[in-house]
Amino acid sequence: MPLPRLLVLFGSQTGTAQDVAERLGREARRRRLGCRVQALDSYPLVNLINEPLVIFVCATAGQGDPPDNMKNFWRFIFRKNLPSTSLCQMDFAVLGLGDSSYTKFNFVAKKLHRRLLQLGGCAVLPVGLADDQHDLGSDAAVDPWLRDLWEKVLTLYPVPPGLDVILPGVLLPSKFTLQFLQEAPRTCFEDTQARVDPKGPPSELQPFLAPMVSNKRVTGPSHFQDVRLVEFDITGSGISFTAGDVVLIQPENAATHVQRFCQVLGLAPDRYFTLQPQESEISCPAQLPQPCSVRHLVARYLDITTVPRRSFFELLACLSPDELEREKLLEFGSAQGQEELYEYCMRPRRTILEVLCDFPHTASAIPPDYLLDLIPPIRPRAFSIASSLLAHPSRLQILVAVVQYRTRLKEPRRGLCSSWLASLDPGQGPVRVPLWVRPGGLAFPKTLDTPVIMVGPGTGVAPFRAAIQERVAQGRIGNFLFFGCRQRNQDFFWEAEWQELEERGYLTLVTAFSRDQEQKVYVQHRLQQHGPLVWDLLDRQGAYFYLAGPL
Amino acid sequence: MAEFGISAGHFVAVVWDNSSPVEALKDLVDKLQVLTGSEGRVSVENINQLLQSAHKESSFDFILSGVIPGSTTVHSAEILAEMARILRPGGCLFLKEPVETTVVNNSKVKTASKLCSAMTLSGLVEVKELEQESLSPEEKQSVQEHLGYQSDSLLSVQITGKKPDFEVGSSSQLKLSIATKSSPSVKPALDPAAAKLWTLSANDMEDESMDLIDSDELLDPEDLKKPDPASLRAAPCGEGKKRKACKNCTCGLAEELEKEKSREQKSSQPKSACGNCYLGDAFRCASCPYLGMPAFKPGEKVLLSNSNLHDA
């Protein structure tokens, strides 16, 4: 008799909802239920009407918006032409992740729940509303909701006779097995990372390997922050963008970290393996070549410098052969240990690699088969595009502030993508960076004479530079930029460019240098001072007003 | 009398007015007192004093008003409402009142149907006309005297009304059964036309021109509310951060904590095996100078620079 099949669909922006969805998948497997876990936009919606039991795990992002990997689903599910009996075969439940400091708290989950009812679905539970503002975070709502869910699900699909529920301490089979090859394969597939499928513009599954043209520091040498202007050559990529659009960059781990990781786990970086899913419902990640080297897996795929979640410790405990370490890992994975875990891990932003170094006996005993269960994939980072194709054809520029800060850990915390980009020097040899473009949140007016007011302190000015370049190329005046930074001679990005445009009559620039004088002057002070002008622009001339950056 | 349904233990109010002959009133009260016995009670109220008496609500099982032979009591809406209030749930009102049989505007005397609706509006249910009879010449005279009204088309009518079975302000839970299907097989079949429409739409994911419903309209005012801040707090737990000794503590914190704990019930004690705090942060105690540094091998020399010692 085939196992009853549960479908878990998630919409996740930062990976938290995905983590909860995967936890659901594991708990389902413990209860002997077949379970598929997929991002909403990866699931063929045409099959949804045939699904008997679906759990939706959805974060709310931005201003009450759905996360990127459920945007297509969101546009679909509200279509007026969907019949109200479409989902009459479906039992469902919706679990939302959100933050109640936002007005539109968990709007995505709330709306989805209602819409599914409207389409004829039957809710087995009230909508779950997890809240980051709770002292104990989302778990405070997720834990009891899951308990109720399983109670309900087990009445619908009891554990088959003769089988038991697999207890939490017992290890589940890994999602994949890594079949190691004796020798390296003849041809190296991975360096030609471009997938043999040139249909359509570059995307997450097939990024464009853009040559880096230049990588220049644009902040003064004594300034505390390293900010780079990075330029890429996108000739022949099929990439097109307009001002306000965003570029996504897929970073990789630093060589020193890769080395350390392999050392601690006892992995040979130059060995190759093929990846095999252990269940028919699991598919191999498309980003991994087959066969794949350990070095590639650790450098390009496994996010070893991210801060681990509770589920990491739960799984690691099951894998630990050392009594002392296992006990501590169990504690960190337990509901009672969450406060301790927060102090140990989340507050100081301790990375997976650092945790593994703290648990050496466990780390060296991790079976490679479990690597993809344990460590999430590296997520791409988004940057506002800072140039216009009309001013720099075939080029794409971004402004990158290198993230570096201290917590109580000895080693300073570093941004993965910004540090990686900063380390690349096209002067030393060809450098290629995987990237693709997606539409951004800023849309500039189509009408020719609508003025535009842009307030962009610091790196927030990046999309406005693209907009101004675009508008100037189209002959549009009426560009008003309020720019703020610390010191005129330290971080006044594009000072010469603005000056030239002002002389040519295309730009009105108002600056605020917060530390050039005794009292702090910020863009909001300047806006106040220019109140009458701003008001006239908005009220009489119908100007558009934009805000971006650290405010 | 027995037709009223009054028996032992009942609380009865007899309401009279100036039109009621005193002898007849006394007579009625005596008879009622016999009926209600020692457990019951008979109260006598002048209709004009009733509101001022302000009896406690739900005080009486029965109210008899204007029933004394010879009375020509007229009941106002206010009086009827008060009577309804002081009746207990399920209690009965019997009243007798002269009524007009022809419709006369602004008359002091109501028609029978108007009287019935007045009783209903005051909160009584099961309002029934029991009987009608013509007025005696004395009663007609009484109407003229007390009400200043004269007419040839008057009748006397006896009406009963009941207080509903609940007191004002009481609440009771509705049993709503939210139909949760207990078995997956109890699902309606999917309409083939609906399936086709869905499939067509789902196969056309790229079409941006399709009309969408406004998702904001799905939300009701409850959805817009934020959670109560009190619900976001974790259960309080004694002191703030717990001081913990590492497993192989050599700095003496373990002994100190053990002394504190010895007063309470015995709980699991950390092993006091001898060793250095070379294990990572996960195993170090709160006062360890190596906090923030990775684990190192026992015996490995780790230099603590000035910055280590001064770090927060």
GROMACS .gro file of C-alpha atoms in nm, chain A residues 14-16 19 139 261 303-316 329 332-333 338 340-359 373-376 409 413:
model
   50
   14THR     CA    1   1.575   3.452   0.418
   15GLY     CA    2   1.551   3.075   0.452
   16THR     CA    3   1.362   3.066   0.781
   19ASP     CA    4   1.387   2.568   0.742
  139ASP     CA    5   0.922   2.873   1.765
  261PHE     CA    6   3.621   2.297   0.674
  303ASP     CA    7   2.693   2.797   0.326
  304ILE     CA    8   2.951   2.722   0.594
  305THR     CA    9   2.976   3.082   0.713
  306THR     CA   10   2.610   3.127   0.787
  307VAL     CA   11   2.475   3.121   1.144
  308PRO     CA   12   2.322   2.775   1.207
  309ARG     CA   13   1.964   2.726   1.319
  310ARG     CA   14   1.820   2.500   1.583
  311SER     CA   15   1.763   2.222   1.328
  312PHE     CA   16   2.139   2.209   1.266
  313PHE     CA   17   2.203   2.119   1.628
  314GLU     CA   18   1.920   1.866   1.636
  315LEU     CA   19   2.072   1.676   1.346
  316LEU     CA   20   2.430   1.715   1.460
  329LEU     CA   21   2.426   1.951   2.105
  332PHE     CA   22   2.107   2.333   2.194
  333GLY     CA   23   1.852   2.143   1.985
  338GLN     CA   24   1.691   2.791   2.302
  340GLU     CA   25   2.144   2.914   2.567
  341LEU     CA   26   2.160   2.862   2.193
  342TYR     CA   27   2.081   3.225   2.135
  343GLU     CA   28   2.367   3.332   2.360
  344TYR     CA   29   2.610   3.084   2.208
  345CYS     CA   30   2.520   3.122   1.845
  346MET     CA   31   2.277   3.387   1.725
  347ARG     CA   32   2.387   3.680   1.938
  348PRO     CA   33   2.759   3.658   1.854
  349ARG     CA   34   2.675   3.548   1.495
  350ARG     CA   35   2.881   3.233   1.526
  351THR     CA   36   2.918   3.050   1.193
  352ILE     CA   37   2.865   2.682   1.109
  353LEU     CA   38   3.237   2.647   1.053
  354GLU     CA   39   3.315   2.795   1.393
  355VAL     CA   40   3.062   2.568   1.563
  356LEU     CA   41   3.213   2.263   1.396
  357CYS     CA   42   3.556   2.370   1.522
  358ASP     CA   43   3.408   2.382   1.873
  359PHE     CA   44   3.279   2.025   1.834
  373ASP     CA   45   2.090   1.787   0.523
  374LEU     CA   46   2.310   1.973   0.767
  375ILE     CA   47   2.422   2.282   0.579
  376PRO     CA   48   2.198   2.511   0.371
  409LEU     CA   49   3.399   3.670   1.910
  413ARG     CA   50   3.222   3.912   1.135
   0.00000   0.00000   0.00000
